[in-house]
Amino acid sequence: MRFGDLSAAYERLEATSKRLEMRAALVELIRPLRPPDLSRVLYLSQGLLRPEYEGVELGVADSLARRAVAMATGVPESTVAQRVKRSGDLGSTAAELLEGVRRLDSREPLTVAGVYGELTAIAEAKGPGSQETKVDILSRLLVKATPVEGKFLVRFVLGTLRVGVREMTILDALAGAFADGAKETRARIEAAFNLSSDLGLVASALVDQGVAGLEGITIEVGRPVRPMLAEREPSLEAVLERMEGSAALEYKYDGLRIQAHVPKHGPVRLFSRRLEEVSAQFPELTAELPGAVRSAPAILEGECVPIDRDTGEILPFQEVSRRRGRKHDLDRLREEVPVCLFTFDVLLEEGRPVYSRPFPERREILARMLSPSERIRLATQEVVHDLPSATRFFETAVAAGAEGVVAKSLKEGSAYRAGARGYWWIKYKREYTAGLVDSIDGVVVGAFHGRGRRAGHYGAYLLAVYNDRADRFESFCKVGTGFDDAQLAEMPKRLARFETESRPESVETELTPDVWMRPGLVLEVRGAELTLSPIHPAARGSIRPEAGLALRFPRFTGRVRDDKGPTEATTTGELLEMYRSQVRRASPEEPSGPA
Ligand code: ATP
């Protein structure tokens, strides 16, 4: 495929924000493609070179890209910088400048394969002199590019591609382009993706072997599985009812979810909830896992929690979130705040997938394969059949420092459902007992400048929940409290890469922040209650026409959810569920809050 055709398709994709139109444009783009171009185009369209979990980064800063544009167009770098100030986007500036460059008509057109190869070379350039190599490759590509190609090349390397194709839309398009598009087929494609986390792999299997070929995709060590997620219920009674009387209750540890991949030989790899590799962050776990797991190759899941060095007690999660950043800090923090992995599930045992076995069987396998150590333990569990035992277990959990319990189904059908949220797991947290709203993970979509003591920083942030049906982000609150000085100072740095000139297409709100943000950073907030709101569009029309849902008195909990991407934030559906259970608690008839 020519890169020019891909760029033209990106122009069309950029022009639409409607999921259906986007899907149609994507189908048209990918239908004629075959592997390996197909995978390349799928990765590129998400702003990636490889599946996200591989963490391949181009490492091209703004200044490097500016230099490459200057070199390719023969314009001084200072002029490029000035023009970017006006346009706000180096991609558009590159396109304008390339318009003025005379190219030889006989030039070889760029191909997707060629561009992909060069971009890979940029990503692979490491060590001394690598910056020069990166600039060099990029400027050579730009010399050969048409203005439109140049625009997308620059945006791609800077990570500011606005095409905005998300995984779920690509799955829709794959079903439409290479299968019958039926709901059932779409579900099979998604299931293969949930197990492999690799759209390129799924697409290639689908094209080469048809829908039946997807069955061949299974789990393997080194390739993270998309995590199974829990639903919530407002009371233990409701939990037991949902589970039809019996359930395995486990402590709900408040930490970082970790998927541990333990090979027979070689290094252990740890993946976060959003499938980022975090092995380097927890060397004590990677060191102890091979000894603690008897039946490698294995994949286990657990929650990584800080523990008190002297007493072994669970500490608040905030302690572990400090363990990011520089190497020597890490060494010190590792000493000060050791972590422990409370394992709660197993997906692969001795190289055999066991994720489709019922949960009680998996728990048995887990208990058998594990020889617990100081750092690797088994999640505390009790099987309960009545409310008094459930309540007792919950209270013990909270007293031990857990944030509540996760109830797990004991039924025949209680397989591990990769990538799905369902009632096979139900969480019940301490806050629910006090009638408080659960914490909400909101995506920052805008920021407001601070005044007074906060001058020079942001004073508040506009947060949105994710509408997974429409693939949009709908605002539900503006939050300014709960930030300490260090967090206030850090936020602008964390948000810099998401800043954008105007409201992103995928964002819906009636407020206008001082600075718009592309959905990226997720913050955990709590509030007094959810109310109906004429201003915020979250779940608008679900309770009353024209009214959305808003969080009253929102407060940042201090926790940035680095382990969640924007589409893993709280969904509008969950918000609605929280609102309804709050109303049920308050009074069975009346919706709460002003209309
Ligand atoms: P929350 O913010 O409430 O933790 P979440 O959106 O991160 O929720 P959920 O699926 O809603 O994830 O809740 C389940 C999470 O609870 C898991 O992802 C895991 O990180 C954590 N957890 C702690 N202990 C357990 C356990 N014993 N079994 C399963 N999950 C557990």
XYZ file of C-alpha atoms and ligand atoms in Angstrom:
626
model
C 0.000 0.000 0.000
C 1.145 3.508 -0.732
C 1.602 5.762 2.243
C -0.236 8.449 0.286
C -3.382 6.317 0.260
C -3.117 5.796 4.003
C -2.667 9.545 4.546
C -5.730 10.265 2.408
C -7.709 7.787 4.511
C -6.488 9.558 7.670
C -7.775 12.853 6.290
C -11.208 11.248 5.929
C -11.053 9.641 9.364
C -10.072 12.920 10.978
C -13.088 14.591 9.471
C -15.511 12.372 11.358
C -16.205 11.753 15.014
C -19.157 9.443 14.527
C -18.360 5.876 15.325
C -20.425 4.462 12.456
C -18.849 6.712 9.855
C -15.440 5.982 11.251
C -16.139 2.297 11.081
C -17.222 2.585 7.434
C -14.099 4.547 6.521
C -11.943 1.998 8.319
C -13.617 -0.936 6.599
C -12.936 0.694 3.251
C -9.326 1.276 4.239
C -8.506 -2.214 5.490
C -10.615 -4.454 3.267
C -8.067 -4.613 0.424
C -5.145 -5.131 2.807
C -3.402 -8.387 3.609
C -0.748 -9.244 6.195
C 1.782 -7.863 6.906
C 0.531 -4.468 5.632
C -2.751 -5.039 7.442
C -1.142 -5.252 10.904
C 1.095 -2.289 10.127
C -1.871 -0.132 9.187
C -3.787 -1.223 12.294
C -0.902 -0.376 14.599
C -0.115 2.916 12.833
C -3.749 4.026 12.985
C -3.644 3.739 16.768
C -0.427 5.738 16.867
C 1.601 2.586 17.547
C 4.259 0.489 15.854
C 3.607 -2.700 17.774
C 0.868 -3.921 20.124
C 0.629 -1.476 23.004
C 1.922 -3.893 25.648
C 5.313 -4.098 23.956
C 5.820 -0.476 24.917
C 7.740 0.458 21.762
C 8.383 4.189 21.806
C 9.799 6.391 19.104
C 11.534 8.734 21.520
C 11.212 11.786 19.295
C 10.811 15.004 21.264
C 9.275 18.149 19.752
C 12.681 19.723 19.308
C 14.013 16.755 17.312
C 10.985 16.722 15.033
C 11.328 20.468 14.489
C 14.932 19.982 13.490
C 13.981 17.244 11.039
C 11.319 19.473 9.461
C 13.859 22.309 9.165
C 16.404 20.013 7.531
C 13.908 18.531 5.091
C 12.475 21.873 3.979
C 15.604 24.008 4.126
C 13.900 26.522 6.437
C 15.736 27.747 9.560
C 14.657 26.010 12.741
C 13.693 29.320 14.337
C 11.236 29.966 11.504
C 9.719 26.522 11.962
C 9.323 27.236 15.673
C 7.649 30.580 14.980
C 5.191 29.039 12.572
C 4.313 26.283 15.028
C 3.471 28.950 17.579
C 0.831 30.177 15.183
C -0.504 26.834 13.947
C -0.216 24.960 17.250
C 0.710 21.796 15.374
C 4.055 20.877 13.878
C 2.282 18.461 11.529
C 0.328 21.231 9.791
C 3.403 23.443 9.718
C 5.410 20.658 8.104
C 2.679 20.269 5.485
C 2.695 24.022 4.721
C 6.449 24.115 4.439
C 6.552 21.018 2.258
C 4.118 22.732 -0.146
C 6.875 25.165 -0.941
C 9.495 22.523 -1.600
C 9.980 21.404 -5.188
C 10.067 17.657 -5.370
C 11.229 15.621 -8.311
C 8.220 14.142 -10.076
C 10.173 10.994 -10.645
C 10.472 10.342 -6.907
C 9.512 6.911 -5.700
C 6.246 7.154 -3.779
C 6.448 6.214 -0.109
C 4.944 2.871 0.830
C 3.443 1.793 4.140
C 6.057 -0.970 4.375
C 8.891 1.492 3.759
C 7.617 4.085 6.216
C 6.919 1.427 8.848
C 10.480 0.130 8.467
C 11.975 3.606 8.874
C 9.786 4.401 11.873
C 10.906 1.136 13.440
C 14.506 2.178 12.849
C 13.758 5.471 14.630
C 12.345 3.566 17.600
C 15.304 1.208 17.685
C 17.961 3.946 17.622
C 19.347 3.902 21.173
C 22.406 5.193 22.988
C 24.941 7.866 22.054
C 24.283 9.483 18.692
C 20.758 8.094 18.553
C 19.180 11.548 18.531
C 21.075 12.412 15.366
C 20.076 9.116 13.791
C 16.420 9.753 14.584
C 16.497 13.259 13.097
C 18.306 11.952 10.081
C 15.826 9.178 9.307
C 12.850 11.449 9.852
C 14.190 14.222 7.664
C 14.978 11.757 4.883
C 11.413 10.473 5.066
C 10.067 14.025 4.977
C 12.109 14.883 1.906
C 10.290 12.111 0.074
C 6.866 12.967 1.516
C 4.018 14.943 -0.019
C 2.616 17.684 2.259
C -0.220 15.472 3.517
C 2.133 12.552 4.116
C 4.485 14.885 5.960
C 1.705 16.082 8.206
C 0.825 12.577 9.336
C 4.441 11.456 9.629
C 5.193 14.321 11.999
C 2.057 13.801 14.033
C 2.770 10.104 14.269
C 6.288 10.528 15.630
C 5.092 13.133 18.119
C 2.208 10.946 19.264
C -0.364 13.569 18.285
C -2.163 11.696 15.533
C -5.767 12.842 15.722
C -7.201 9.985 13.752
C -8.290 8.581 17.083
C -9.159 5.045 16.109
C -9.705 3.037 19.240
C -9.497 -0.706 19.626
C -13.234 -1.263 19.800
C -13.766 0.569 16.507
C -11.030 -1.493 14.874
C -12.711 -4.688 16.104
C -15.978 -3.492 14.525
C -14.170 -2.768 11.292
C -12.439 -6.170 11.236
C -15.811 -7.894 11.613
C -17.190 -5.790 8.765
C -14.222 -6.087 6.428
C -13.267 -9.737 6.828
C -16.329 -11.516 8.236
C -20.099 -11.258 8.145
C -20.228 -8.359 10.595
C -22.704 -10.253 12.798
C -22.771 -9.648 16.549
C -21.651 -13.169 17.303
C -18.675 -12.920 14.944
C -17.718 -9.574 16.414
C -17.767 -11.191 19.863
C -15.436 -13.972 18.687
C -13.012 -11.450 17.251
C -13.074 -9.483 20.489
C -12.532 -12.649 22.522
C -9.388 -13.435 20.514
C -8.176 -9.889 21.101
C -8.901 -10.074 24.833
C -6.716 -13.163 25.082
C -3.839 -11.931 22.917
C -3.989 -8.117 23.272
C -2.635 -7.946 19.734
C -4.884 -6.572 16.983
C -2.327 -7.358 14.289
C -2.240 -10.998 15.300
C -6.042 -11.242 15.413
C -6.449 -9.533 12.030
C -3.866 -11.779 10.388
C -5.489 -14.956 11.759
C -8.885 -13.738 10.594
C -7.716 -12.997 7.057
C -5.606 -16.131 6.693
C -7.913 -18.677 8.322
C -11.321 -17.079 8.692
C -13.333 -16.794 11.898
C -12.558 -20.432 12.790
C -8.864 -19.528 12.782
C -9.430 -17.287 15.794
C -9.875 -20.361 17.974
C -6.173 -20.999 17.503
C -5.320 -17.810 19.363
C -4.688 -18.559 22.992
C -2.658 -17.216 25.853
C 1.087 -17.422 26.185
C 3.768 -16.247 28.519
C 4.985 -12.782 27.563
C 1.717 -11.661 26.002
C -0.603 -10.059 28.574
C -4.254 -11.068 28.782
C -6.809 -8.284 29.128
C -8.050 -8.380 32.700
C -11.391 -9.687 33.921
C -13.256 -6.987 35.864
C -15.823 -6.814 38.621
C -19.301 -5.356 38.863
C -20.544 -3.736 42.057
C -23.564 -4.185 44.312
C -24.693 -1.772 47.025
C -24.995 -4.334 49.868
C -23.684 -7.735 50.864
C -27.232 -8.952 50.746
C -27.487 -7.947 47.103
C -24.131 -9.607 46.442
C -25.307 -12.904 47.876
C -28.600 -12.668 46.074
C -26.825 -12.119 42.789
C -24.590 -15.120 43.529
C -27.641 -17.195 44.405
C -26.686 -17.753 48.003
C -23.056 -18.911 47.844
C -19.825 -17.230 46.859
C -16.120 -17.203 47.508
C -15.332 -13.932 49.241
C -11.821 -12.589 49.019
C -10.108 -9.578 50.531
C -10.150 -6.683 48.082
C -6.584 -5.476 48.402
C -6.073 -1.864 47.443
C -2.989 -1.771 45.329
C -1.884 -2.338 41.782
C -3.218 -5.222 39.806
C -0.394 -7.297 38.412
C -0.384 -10.058 35.844
C 2.745 -12.104 36.401
C 4.197 -14.088 33.503
C 6.587 -16.710 34.800
C 8.476 -18.603 32.085
C 10.285 -21.893 32.663
C 13.576 -20.123 32.073
C 14.342 -16.464 31.713
C 13.037 -13.320 33.290
C 9.617 -12.954 34.893
C 7.508 -10.191 33.344
C 4.896 -8.165 35.172
C 2.076 -6.290 33.459
C -0.233 -3.656 34.869
C -3.997 -3.516 34.509
C -3.555 -1.572 31.280
C -0.968 -4.071 30.086
C 2.069 -1.897 30.547
C 5.164 -3.763 31.542
C 6.093 -2.834 35.117
C 8.726 -5.529 35.809
C 11.455 -2.979 36.512
C 9.339 -1.319 39.183
C 9.055 -4.431 41.343
C 12.379 -6.278 41.303
C 11.580 -8.037 44.595
C 8.573 -9.708 42.936
C 10.387 -10.755 39.783
C 13.112 -12.216 41.985
C 10.798 -14.221 44.236
C 8.225 -15.443 41.723
C 10.279 -18.220 40.085
C 10.837 -19.812 43.491
C 7.232 -19.380 44.589
C 5.591 -20.770 41.460
C 6.064 -24.508 41.107
C 4.512 -25.027 37.692
C 6.053 -22.629 35.198
C 5.378 -21.584 32.480
C 2.560 -19.876 34.325
C 0.447 -16.743 34.263
C -1.008 -15.556 37.553
C -2.824 -12.507 38.722
C -2.703 -10.690 41.989
C -2.770 -7.346 43.701
C 0.526 -5.732 44.594
C 0.276 -3.978 47.946
C 2.773 -2.122 50.108
C 3.387 -3.753 53.449
C 4.965 -2.582 56.657
C 8.548 -3.822 56.822
C 8.377 -4.587 60.495
C 4.860 -5.832 61.080
C 3.923 -7.224 57.659
C 0.665 -5.257 57.772
C -0.932 -3.824 54.661
C -0.197 -0.118 54.122
C -2.235 2.455 52.171
C -1.812 2.241 48.436
C -0.320 5.751 48.177
C 2.966 4.319 49.423
C 3.384 2.171 46.352
C 2.517 4.959 43.937
C 5.663 6.723 45.092
C 7.651 3.941 43.534
C 8.000 5.458 40.115
C 10.763 7.584 38.770
C 14.490 7.353 38.993
C 16.548 4.281 39.613
C 18.267 5.293 42.856
C 14.969 6.499 44.313
C 13.550 3.136 43.431
C 16.268 1.306 45.293
C 15.662 3.418 48.373
C 11.872 3.077 48.209
C 12.169 -0.644 47.713
C 13.911 -0.792 51.044
C 11.485 1.560 52.739
C 8.246 0.314 51.209
C 8.457 -3.341 50.284
C 5.528 -4.789 48.368
C 3.772 -8.089 48.491
C 1.758 -9.814 45.763
C -1.532 -11.326 46.926
C -2.314 -13.743 44.117
C -5.966 -14.404 43.313
C -6.135 -16.131 39.941
C -4.264 -18.358 37.516
C -4.638 -18.456 33.731
C -1.802 -20.729 32.643
C -0.279 -23.651 34.503
C 2.725 -25.596 33.174
C 2.077 -24.053 29.777
C -1.559 -25.235 29.755
C -4.341 -22.644 29.603
C -6.646 -23.039 32.599
C -8.565 -19.769 32.249
C -11.723 -21.483 31.018
C -12.003 -23.723 34.103
C -14.549 -22.708 36.769
C -13.174 -20.402 39.449
C -13.109 -22.955 42.324
C -10.892 -25.190 40.191
C -8.567 -22.316 39.339
C -8.275 -21.403 42.987
C -7.300 -24.993 43.781
C -4.687 -24.983 41.046
C -3.358 -21.676 42.342
C -3.129 -22.940 45.905
C -1.359 -26.092 44.708
C 1.145 -24.404 42.436
C 2.171 -21.737 44.900
C 4.683 -22.174 47.635
C 4.003 -18.894 49.381
C 6.925 -16.719 50.372
C 7.287 -13.454 52.214
C 6.404 -11.461 49.121
C 4.186 -13.869 47.211
C 1.047 -14.899 49.002
C -2.400 -16.249 48.358
C -5.391 -13.892 48.666
C -7.366 -14.576 51.825
C -10.580 -16.322 50.916
C -13.655 -17.845 52.521
C -16.576 -19.581 50.898
C -19.801 -18.271 52.434
C -23.415 -19.374 52.216
C -25.196 -16.844 54.412
C -25.259 -13.164 55.262
C -23.841 -13.378 58.805
C -20.716 -15.202 57.590
C -20.365 -12.774 54.688
C -20.635 -9.805 57.048
C -18.092 -11.275 59.440
C -15.624 -11.891 56.625
C -16.129 -8.381 55.258
C -15.449 -6.848 58.674
C -12.319 -8.927 59.123
C -11.140 -7.821 55.671
C -11.623 -4.140 56.447
C -9.929 -4.507 59.828
C -6.948 -6.097 58.067
C -6.534 -3.058 55.796
C -8.429 -4.285 52.712
C -10.854 -1.880 51.048
C -13.616 -4.461 51.076
C -14.260 -7.807 49.423
C -14.552 -9.272 45.967
C -17.188 -11.976 45.736
C -16.519 -14.646 43.142
C -18.992 -16.988 41.576
C -18.608 -20.691 42.301
C -20.781 -21.723 39.354
C -19.822 -24.040 36.527
C -19.684 -21.081 34.151
C -17.270 -19.059 36.288
C -14.461 -19.099 33.711
C -11.962 -16.236 33.581
C -13.541 -13.776 31.172
C -10.696 -11.783 29.687
C -11.475 -8.128 29.101
C -15.016 -8.364 30.456
C -16.808 -6.760 33.385
C -19.563 -8.971 34.740
C -21.332 -10.330 37.801
C -19.019 -13.337 38.076
C -16.961 -11.034 40.259
C -18.698 -8.468 42.444
C -16.892 -5.888 44.523
C -18.257 -4.533 47.740
C -16.304 -1.775 49.426
C -16.185 -0.193 52.810
C -17.543 3.153 51.528
C -20.764 1.531 50.409
C -21.642 0.715 54.011
C -21.687 4.426 54.866
C -23.900 5.142 51.877
C -21.083 6.997 50.111
C -20.637 7.086 46.392
C -17.878 4.775 45.201
C -14.740 6.449 43.912
C -14.956 7.447 40.275
C -12.086 7.296 37.814
C -12.490 10.395 35.655
C -10.537 11.373 32.552
C -9.076 14.875 32.464
C -10.466 16.653 29.394
C -9.649 20.222 30.387
C -7.979 22.433 32.968
C -8.677 25.854 34.478
C -5.915 28.282 35.433
C -5.426 28.797 39.142
C -5.601 32.079 40.993
C -4.186 33.330 44.278
C -2.154 30.618 45.929
C -2.535 28.499 42.825
C -1.431 31.128 40.317
C 0.939 29.547 37.832
C -0.630 26.123 38.329
C -3.956 24.765 37.325
C -6.720 25.475 39.816
C -9.215 22.854 38.697
C -9.756 20.096 36.165
C -12.692 19.105 34.053
C -13.321 15.376 34.315
C -15.277 13.027 32.092
C -16.535 9.475 32.216
C -16.290 7.174 29.217
C -19.378 6.381 27.180
C -18.277 3.046 25.752
C -21.282 2.698 23.463
C -20.712 5.983 21.668
C -16.929 5.974 22.246
C -17.090 9.475 23.746
C -16.041 11.233 26.935
C -18.809 13.064 28.801
C -18.023 15.551 31.571
C -19.422 14.976 35.059
C -17.504 17.334 37.348
C -14.938 20.058 37.805
C -12.533 19.157 40.585
C -10.127 21.474 42.388
C -9.809 20.105 45.927
C -7.756 17.268 47.299
C -4.456 18.160 45.622
C -1.383 18.724 47.778
C 1.350 21.151 46.712
C 3.523 18.502 45.106
C 0.603 17.172 43.086
C -0.403 20.676 42.020
C 3.089 21.275 40.734
C 3.255 17.912 39.011
C -0.082 18.003 37.200
C 0.835 20.488 34.430
C 3.887 18.350 33.607
C 1.826 15.199 33.469
C -0.797 16.874 31.320
C 1.502 18.711 28.902
C 1.411 15.975 26.301
C -2.377 15.967 26.202
C -2.852 19.714 25.727
C -4.679 20.667 22.581
C -5.954 23.831 20.918
C -9.634 23.075 20.801
C -12.221 20.687 22.205
C -11.281 17.158 21.137
C -13.911 15.595 18.902
C -14.546 12.786 21.345
C -15.243 15.109 24.291
C -18.694 16.327 25.251
C -19.212 19.126 27.722
C -20.870 22.484 28.009
C -18.085 24.019 30.037
C -15.133 25.696 28.362
C -11.885 25.120 30.227
C -8.881 27.412 29.793
C -6.916 24.538 28.317
C -8.412 21.568 26.516
C -6.870 18.150 27.027
C -7.020 15.083 24.842
C -8.396 12.238 26.994
C -5.363 10.573 28.561
C -4.830 11.081 32.278
C -7.194 9.377 34.733
C -7.790 10.743 38.263
C -9.640 9.047 41.091
C -12.220 11.285 42.763
C -14.814 10.948 45.461
C -17.824 13.105 46.137
C -20.854 13.546 48.321
C -23.433 12.281 45.864
C -24.442 12.075 42.247
C -27.096 14.546 41.162
C -28.983 15.372 38.007
C -27.311 18.208 36.144
C -28.285 20.524 33.331
C -24.606 21.270 32.652
C -22.810 17.961 32.580
C -23.737 15.598 29.753
C -22.695 12.322 31.434
C -25.420 9.734 30.764
C -27.710 12.552 29.596
C -31.306 11.543 29.036
C -31.023 8.279 30.959
C -32.941 9.512 33.992
C -34.567 12.657 32.651
C -34.492 14.249 29.236
C -31.956 17.087 29.079
C -30.329 16.143 32.399
C -26.978 14.454 32.816
C -25.243 13.286 35.988
C -22.802 15.310 38.075
C -20.737 14.568 41.146
C -21.379 17.001 44.015
C -18.404 18.233 46.042
C -15.838 16.245 44.102
C -12.461 15.714 45.713
C -9.279 14.184 44.296
C -8.300 11.145 46.390
C -4.605 11.693 45.692
C -4.481 8.756 43.358
C -3.607 9.199 39.689
C -4.758 6.052 37.942
C -1.669 5.461 35.850
C -2.804 1.873 35.588
C -5.851 2.945 33.589
C -6.107 4.345 30.092
C -8.912 6.768 29.212
C -11.203 4.039 27.931
C -10.739 2.152 31.214
C -12.109 5.041 33.241
C -15.510 4.753 34.902
C -18.165 4.384 32.208
C -21.438 6.285 31.864
C -23.195 2.953 32.463
C -21.401 2.518 35.797
C -22.162 6.116 36.786
C -25.814 5.510 36.062
C -25.752 2.328 38.130
C -24.147 4.227 41.032
C -26.812 6.916 40.764
C -29.587 4.346 40.794
C -28.259 2.452 43.799
C -27.840 5.743 45.655
C -31.463 6.608 44.883
C -32.606 3.170 45.983
C -30.814 3.703 49.289
C -32.223 7.192 49.829
C -35.813 6.472 48.948
C -37.248 3.885 46.636
C -39.389 6.404 44.741
C -37.678 9.752 44.387
C -34.669 10.574 42.237
C -32.277 12.781 44.204
C -30.989 16.228 43.346
C -32.248 19.158 41.355
C -33.593 18.607 37.859
P -11.398 -0.219 41.701
O -11.015 1.158 41.286
O -12.635 -0.278 42.512
O -10.274 -1.058 42.196
P -11.151 -1.132 39.118
O -11.940 -0.427 38.076
O -9.697 -0.901 39.199
O -11.880 -0.891 40.454
P -12.624 -3.497 39.268
O -12.718 -4.577 38.278
O -13.799 -2.631 39.373
O -11.324 -2.678 38.947
O -12.331 -4.117 40.697
C -11.535 -5.221 40.731
C -10.123 -4.840 41.065
O -9.870 -5.085 42.425
C -9.164 -5.707 40.327
O -8.832 -5.125 39.101
C -7.979 -5.809 41.247
O -7.048 -4.795 40.923
C -8.520 -5.504 42.620
N -8.500 -6.651 43.542
C -8.035 -6.635 44.808
N -8.183 -7.807 45.402
C -8.755 -8.630 44.514
C -9.167 -9.986 44.559
N -9.012 -10.736 45.637
N -9.724 -10.486 43.444
C -9.896 -9.736 42.339
N -9.526 -8.456 42.252
C -8.964 -7.894 43.323
